[in-house]
mmCIF file of N, CA and C in Angstrom:
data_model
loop_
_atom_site.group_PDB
_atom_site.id
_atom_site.type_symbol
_atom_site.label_atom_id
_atom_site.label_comp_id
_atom_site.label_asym_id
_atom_site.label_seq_id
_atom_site.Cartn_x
_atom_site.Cartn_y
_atom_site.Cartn_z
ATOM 1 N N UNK A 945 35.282 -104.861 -12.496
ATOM 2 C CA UNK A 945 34.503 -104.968 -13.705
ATOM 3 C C UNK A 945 33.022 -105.106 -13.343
ATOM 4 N N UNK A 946 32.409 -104.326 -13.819
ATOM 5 C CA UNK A 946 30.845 -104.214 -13.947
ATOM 6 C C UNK A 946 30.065 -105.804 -14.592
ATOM 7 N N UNK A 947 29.130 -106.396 -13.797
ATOM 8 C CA UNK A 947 28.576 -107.169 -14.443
ATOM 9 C C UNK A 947 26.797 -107.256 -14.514
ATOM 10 N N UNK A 948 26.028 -106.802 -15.778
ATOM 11 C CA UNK A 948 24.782 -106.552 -15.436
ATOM 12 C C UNK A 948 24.602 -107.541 -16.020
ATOM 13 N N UNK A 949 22.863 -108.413 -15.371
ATOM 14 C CA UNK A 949 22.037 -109.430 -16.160
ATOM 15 C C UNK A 949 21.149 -108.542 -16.551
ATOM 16 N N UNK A 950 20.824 -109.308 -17.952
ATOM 17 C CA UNK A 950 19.428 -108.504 -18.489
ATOM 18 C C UNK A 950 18.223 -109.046 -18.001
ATOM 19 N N UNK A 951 17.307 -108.144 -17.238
ATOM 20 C CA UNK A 951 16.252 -108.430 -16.875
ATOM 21 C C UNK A 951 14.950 -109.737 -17.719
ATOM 22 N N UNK A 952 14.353 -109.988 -16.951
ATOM 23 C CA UNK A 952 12.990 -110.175 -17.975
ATOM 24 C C UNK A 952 12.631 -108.852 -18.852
ATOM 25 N N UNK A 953 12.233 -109.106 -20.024
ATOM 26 C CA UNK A 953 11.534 -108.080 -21.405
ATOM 27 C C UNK A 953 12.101 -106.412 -20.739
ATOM 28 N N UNK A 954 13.478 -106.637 -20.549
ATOM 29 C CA UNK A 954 14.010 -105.847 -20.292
ATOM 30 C C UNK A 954 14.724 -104.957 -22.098
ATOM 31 N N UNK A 955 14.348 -103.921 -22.551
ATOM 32 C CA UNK A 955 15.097 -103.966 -23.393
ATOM 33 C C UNK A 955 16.751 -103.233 -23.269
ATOM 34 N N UNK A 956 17.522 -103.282 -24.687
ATOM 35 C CA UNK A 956 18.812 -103.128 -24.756
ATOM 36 C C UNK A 956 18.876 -101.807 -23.905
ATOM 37 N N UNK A 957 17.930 -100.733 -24.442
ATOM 38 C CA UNK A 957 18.203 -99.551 -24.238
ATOM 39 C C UNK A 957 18.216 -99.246 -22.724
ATOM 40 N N UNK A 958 17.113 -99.824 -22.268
ATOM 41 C CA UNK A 958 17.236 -99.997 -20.579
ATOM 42 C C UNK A 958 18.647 -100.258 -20.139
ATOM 43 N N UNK A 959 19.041 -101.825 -20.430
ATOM 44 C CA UNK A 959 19.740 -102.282 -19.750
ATOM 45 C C UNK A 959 21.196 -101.259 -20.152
ATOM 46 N N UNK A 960 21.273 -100.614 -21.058
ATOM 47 C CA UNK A 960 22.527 -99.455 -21.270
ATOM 48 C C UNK A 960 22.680 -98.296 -20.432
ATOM 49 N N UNK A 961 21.458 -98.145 -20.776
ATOM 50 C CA UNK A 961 21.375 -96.757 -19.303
ATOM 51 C C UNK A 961 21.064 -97.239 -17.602
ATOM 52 N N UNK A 962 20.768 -98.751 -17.548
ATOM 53 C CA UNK A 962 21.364 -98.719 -16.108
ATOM 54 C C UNK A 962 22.570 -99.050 -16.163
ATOM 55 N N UNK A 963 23.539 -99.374 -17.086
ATOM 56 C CA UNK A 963 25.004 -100.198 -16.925
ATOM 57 C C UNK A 963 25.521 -98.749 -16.657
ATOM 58 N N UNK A 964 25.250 -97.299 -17.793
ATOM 59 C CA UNK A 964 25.552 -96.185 -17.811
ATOM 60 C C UNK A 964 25.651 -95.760 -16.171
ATOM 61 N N UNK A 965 24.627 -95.497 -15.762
ATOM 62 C CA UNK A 965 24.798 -95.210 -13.945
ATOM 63 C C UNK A 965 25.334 -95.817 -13.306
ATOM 64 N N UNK A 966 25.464 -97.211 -13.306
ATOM 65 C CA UNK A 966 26.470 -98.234 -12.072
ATOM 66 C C UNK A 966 27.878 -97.275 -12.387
ATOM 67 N N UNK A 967 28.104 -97.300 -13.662
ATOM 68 C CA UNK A 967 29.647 -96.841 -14.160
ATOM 69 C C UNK A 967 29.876 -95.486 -13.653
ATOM 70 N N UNK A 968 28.639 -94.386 -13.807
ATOM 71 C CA UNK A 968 29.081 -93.196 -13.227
ATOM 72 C C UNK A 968 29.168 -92.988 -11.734
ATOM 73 N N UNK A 969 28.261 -94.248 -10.796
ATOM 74 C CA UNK A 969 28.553 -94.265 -9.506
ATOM 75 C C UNK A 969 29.358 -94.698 -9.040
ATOM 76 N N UNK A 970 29.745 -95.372 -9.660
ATOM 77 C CA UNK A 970 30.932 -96.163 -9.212
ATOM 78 C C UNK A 970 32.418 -95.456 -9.369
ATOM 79 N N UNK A 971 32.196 -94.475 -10.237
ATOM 80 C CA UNK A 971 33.166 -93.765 -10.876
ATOM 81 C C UNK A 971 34.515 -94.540 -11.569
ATOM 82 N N UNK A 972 34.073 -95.602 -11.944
ATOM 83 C CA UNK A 972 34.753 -96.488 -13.066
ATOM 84 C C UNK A 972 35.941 -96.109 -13.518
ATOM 85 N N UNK A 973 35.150 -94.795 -14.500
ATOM 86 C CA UNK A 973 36.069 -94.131 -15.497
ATOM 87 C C UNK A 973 36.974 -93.466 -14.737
ATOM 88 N N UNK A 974 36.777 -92.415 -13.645
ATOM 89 C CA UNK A 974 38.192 -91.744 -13.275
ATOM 90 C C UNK A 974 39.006 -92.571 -12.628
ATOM 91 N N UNK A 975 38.952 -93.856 -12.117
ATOM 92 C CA UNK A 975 39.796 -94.861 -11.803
ATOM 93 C C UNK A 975 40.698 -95.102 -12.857
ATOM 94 N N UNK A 976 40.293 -95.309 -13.524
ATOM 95 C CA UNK A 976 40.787 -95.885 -15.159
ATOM 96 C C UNK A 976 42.027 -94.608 -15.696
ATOM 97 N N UNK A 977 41.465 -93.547 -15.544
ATOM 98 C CA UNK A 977 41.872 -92.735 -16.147
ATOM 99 C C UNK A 977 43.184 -92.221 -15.121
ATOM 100 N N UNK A 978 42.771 -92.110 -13.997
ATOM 101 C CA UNK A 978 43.572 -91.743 -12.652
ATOM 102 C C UNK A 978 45.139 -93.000 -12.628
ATOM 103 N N UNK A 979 44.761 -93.956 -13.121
ATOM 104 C CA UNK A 979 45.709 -94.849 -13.395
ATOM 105 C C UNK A 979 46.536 -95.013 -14.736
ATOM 106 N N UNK A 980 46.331 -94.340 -15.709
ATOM 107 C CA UNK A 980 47.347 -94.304 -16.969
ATOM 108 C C UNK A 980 48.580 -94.081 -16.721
ATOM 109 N N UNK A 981 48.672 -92.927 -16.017
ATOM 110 C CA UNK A 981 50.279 -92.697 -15.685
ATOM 111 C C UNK A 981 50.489 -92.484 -14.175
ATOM 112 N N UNK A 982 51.521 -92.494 -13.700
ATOM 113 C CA UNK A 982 51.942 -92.617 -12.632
ATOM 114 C C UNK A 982 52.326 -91.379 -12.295
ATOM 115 N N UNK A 983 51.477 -91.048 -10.858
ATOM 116 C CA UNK A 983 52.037 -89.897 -10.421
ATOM 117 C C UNK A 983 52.413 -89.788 -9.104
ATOM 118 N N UNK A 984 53.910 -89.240 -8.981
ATOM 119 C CA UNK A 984 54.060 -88.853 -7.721
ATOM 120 C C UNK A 984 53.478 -88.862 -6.255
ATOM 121 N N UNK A 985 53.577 -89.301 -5.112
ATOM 122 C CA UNK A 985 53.292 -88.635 -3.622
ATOM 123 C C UNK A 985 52.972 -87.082 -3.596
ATOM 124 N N UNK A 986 54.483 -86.829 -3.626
ATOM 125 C CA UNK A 986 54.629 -85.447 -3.622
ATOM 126 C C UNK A 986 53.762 -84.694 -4.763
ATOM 127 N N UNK A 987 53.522 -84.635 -5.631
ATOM 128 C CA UNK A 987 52.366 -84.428 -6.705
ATOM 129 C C UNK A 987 51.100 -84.163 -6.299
ATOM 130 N N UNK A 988 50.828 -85.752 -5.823
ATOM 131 C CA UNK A 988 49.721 -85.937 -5.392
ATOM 132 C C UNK A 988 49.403 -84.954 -4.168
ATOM 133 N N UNK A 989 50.182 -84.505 -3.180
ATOM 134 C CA UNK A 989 49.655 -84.190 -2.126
ATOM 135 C C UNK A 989 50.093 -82.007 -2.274
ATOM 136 N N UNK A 990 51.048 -81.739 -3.319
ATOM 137 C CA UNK A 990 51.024 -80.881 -3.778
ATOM 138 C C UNK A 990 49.494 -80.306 -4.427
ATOM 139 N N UNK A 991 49.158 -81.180 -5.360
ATOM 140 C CA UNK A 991 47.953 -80.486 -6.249
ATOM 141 C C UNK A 991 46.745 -80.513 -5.001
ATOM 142 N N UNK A 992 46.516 -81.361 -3.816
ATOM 143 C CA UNK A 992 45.444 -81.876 -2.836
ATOM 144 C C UNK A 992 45.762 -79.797 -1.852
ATOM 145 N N UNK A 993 46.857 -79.712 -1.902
ATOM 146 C CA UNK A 993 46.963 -78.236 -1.281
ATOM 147 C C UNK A 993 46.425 -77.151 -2.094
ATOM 148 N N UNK A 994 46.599 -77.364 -3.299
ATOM 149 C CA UNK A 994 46.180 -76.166 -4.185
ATOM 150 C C UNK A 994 44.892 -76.122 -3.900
ATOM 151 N N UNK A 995 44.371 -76.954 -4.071
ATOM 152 C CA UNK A 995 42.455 -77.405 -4.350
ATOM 153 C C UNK A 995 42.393 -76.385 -3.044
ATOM 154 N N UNK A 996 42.589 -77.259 -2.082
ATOM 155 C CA UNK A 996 42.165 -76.651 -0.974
ATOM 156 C C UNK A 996 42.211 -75.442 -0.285
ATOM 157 N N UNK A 997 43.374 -74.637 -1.065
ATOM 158 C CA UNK A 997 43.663 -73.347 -0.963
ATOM 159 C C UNK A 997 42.476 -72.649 -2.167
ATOM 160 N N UNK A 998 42.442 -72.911 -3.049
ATOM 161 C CA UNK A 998 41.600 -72.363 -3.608
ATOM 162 C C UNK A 998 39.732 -72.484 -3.410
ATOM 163 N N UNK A 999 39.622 -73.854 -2.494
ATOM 164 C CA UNK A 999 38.418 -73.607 -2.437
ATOM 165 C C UNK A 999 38.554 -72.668 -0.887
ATOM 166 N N UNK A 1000 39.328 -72.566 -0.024
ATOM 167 C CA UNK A 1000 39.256 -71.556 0.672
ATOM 168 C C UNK A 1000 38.909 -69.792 0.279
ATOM 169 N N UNK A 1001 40.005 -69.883 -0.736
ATOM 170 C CA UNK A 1001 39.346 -68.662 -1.130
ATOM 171 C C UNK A 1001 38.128 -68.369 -1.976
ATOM 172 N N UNK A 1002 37.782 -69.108 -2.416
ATOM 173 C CA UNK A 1002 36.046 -69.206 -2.870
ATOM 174 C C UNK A 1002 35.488 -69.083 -1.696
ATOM 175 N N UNK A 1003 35.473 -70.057 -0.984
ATOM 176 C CA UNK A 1003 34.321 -69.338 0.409
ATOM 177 C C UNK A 1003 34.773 -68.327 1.341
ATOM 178 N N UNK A 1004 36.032 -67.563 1.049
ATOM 179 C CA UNK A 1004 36.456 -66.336 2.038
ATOM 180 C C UNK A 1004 35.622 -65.276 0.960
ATOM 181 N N UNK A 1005 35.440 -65.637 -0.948
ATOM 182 C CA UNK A 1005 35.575 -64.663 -1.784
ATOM 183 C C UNK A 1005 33.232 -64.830 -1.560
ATOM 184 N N UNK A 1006 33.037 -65.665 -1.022
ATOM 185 C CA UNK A 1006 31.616 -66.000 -1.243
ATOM 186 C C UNK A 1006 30.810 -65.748 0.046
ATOM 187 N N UNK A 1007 31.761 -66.008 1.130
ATOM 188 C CA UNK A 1007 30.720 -65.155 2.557
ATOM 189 C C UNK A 1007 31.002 -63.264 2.524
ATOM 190 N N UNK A 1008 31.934 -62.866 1.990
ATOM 191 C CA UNK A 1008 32.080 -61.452 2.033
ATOM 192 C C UNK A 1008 31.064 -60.864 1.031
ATOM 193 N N UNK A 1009 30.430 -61.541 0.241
ATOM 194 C CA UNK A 1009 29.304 -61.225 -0.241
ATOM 195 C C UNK A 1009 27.837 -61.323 0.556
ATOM 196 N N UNK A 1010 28.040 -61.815 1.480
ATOM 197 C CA UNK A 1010 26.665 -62.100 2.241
ATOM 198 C C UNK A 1010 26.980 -61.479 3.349
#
């Protein structure tokens, strides 16, 4: 859990848009979200092959252009 103090004559709007960035660096939300349901090993390490097959062929499909 995120905990910000509000600065001195800091206003609201400030202190929202730095709480906003801790949360997107931190990547908060896809934690959160990555945890609703439960998925598989095998899943997990299934979809981790696809990615990687496909970003292979992006850079086999992206140096044959150069």
């Amino acid at each position: 859990m995120l905990i910000l103090k509000r600065r001195e004559k800091e206003s609201i709007d400030k202190l929202l848009k730095r709480f906003k960035r801790k949360v997107r660096e931190t990547r908060l939300i896809k934690d959160i979200r990555s945890n609703k349901e439960f998925i598989k090993p095998s899943e997990k390490r299934r979809k981790q092959i696809q990615k990687a097959t496909y970003k292979q062929k992006q850079d086999i499909r992206h140096n044959k252009n150069f």
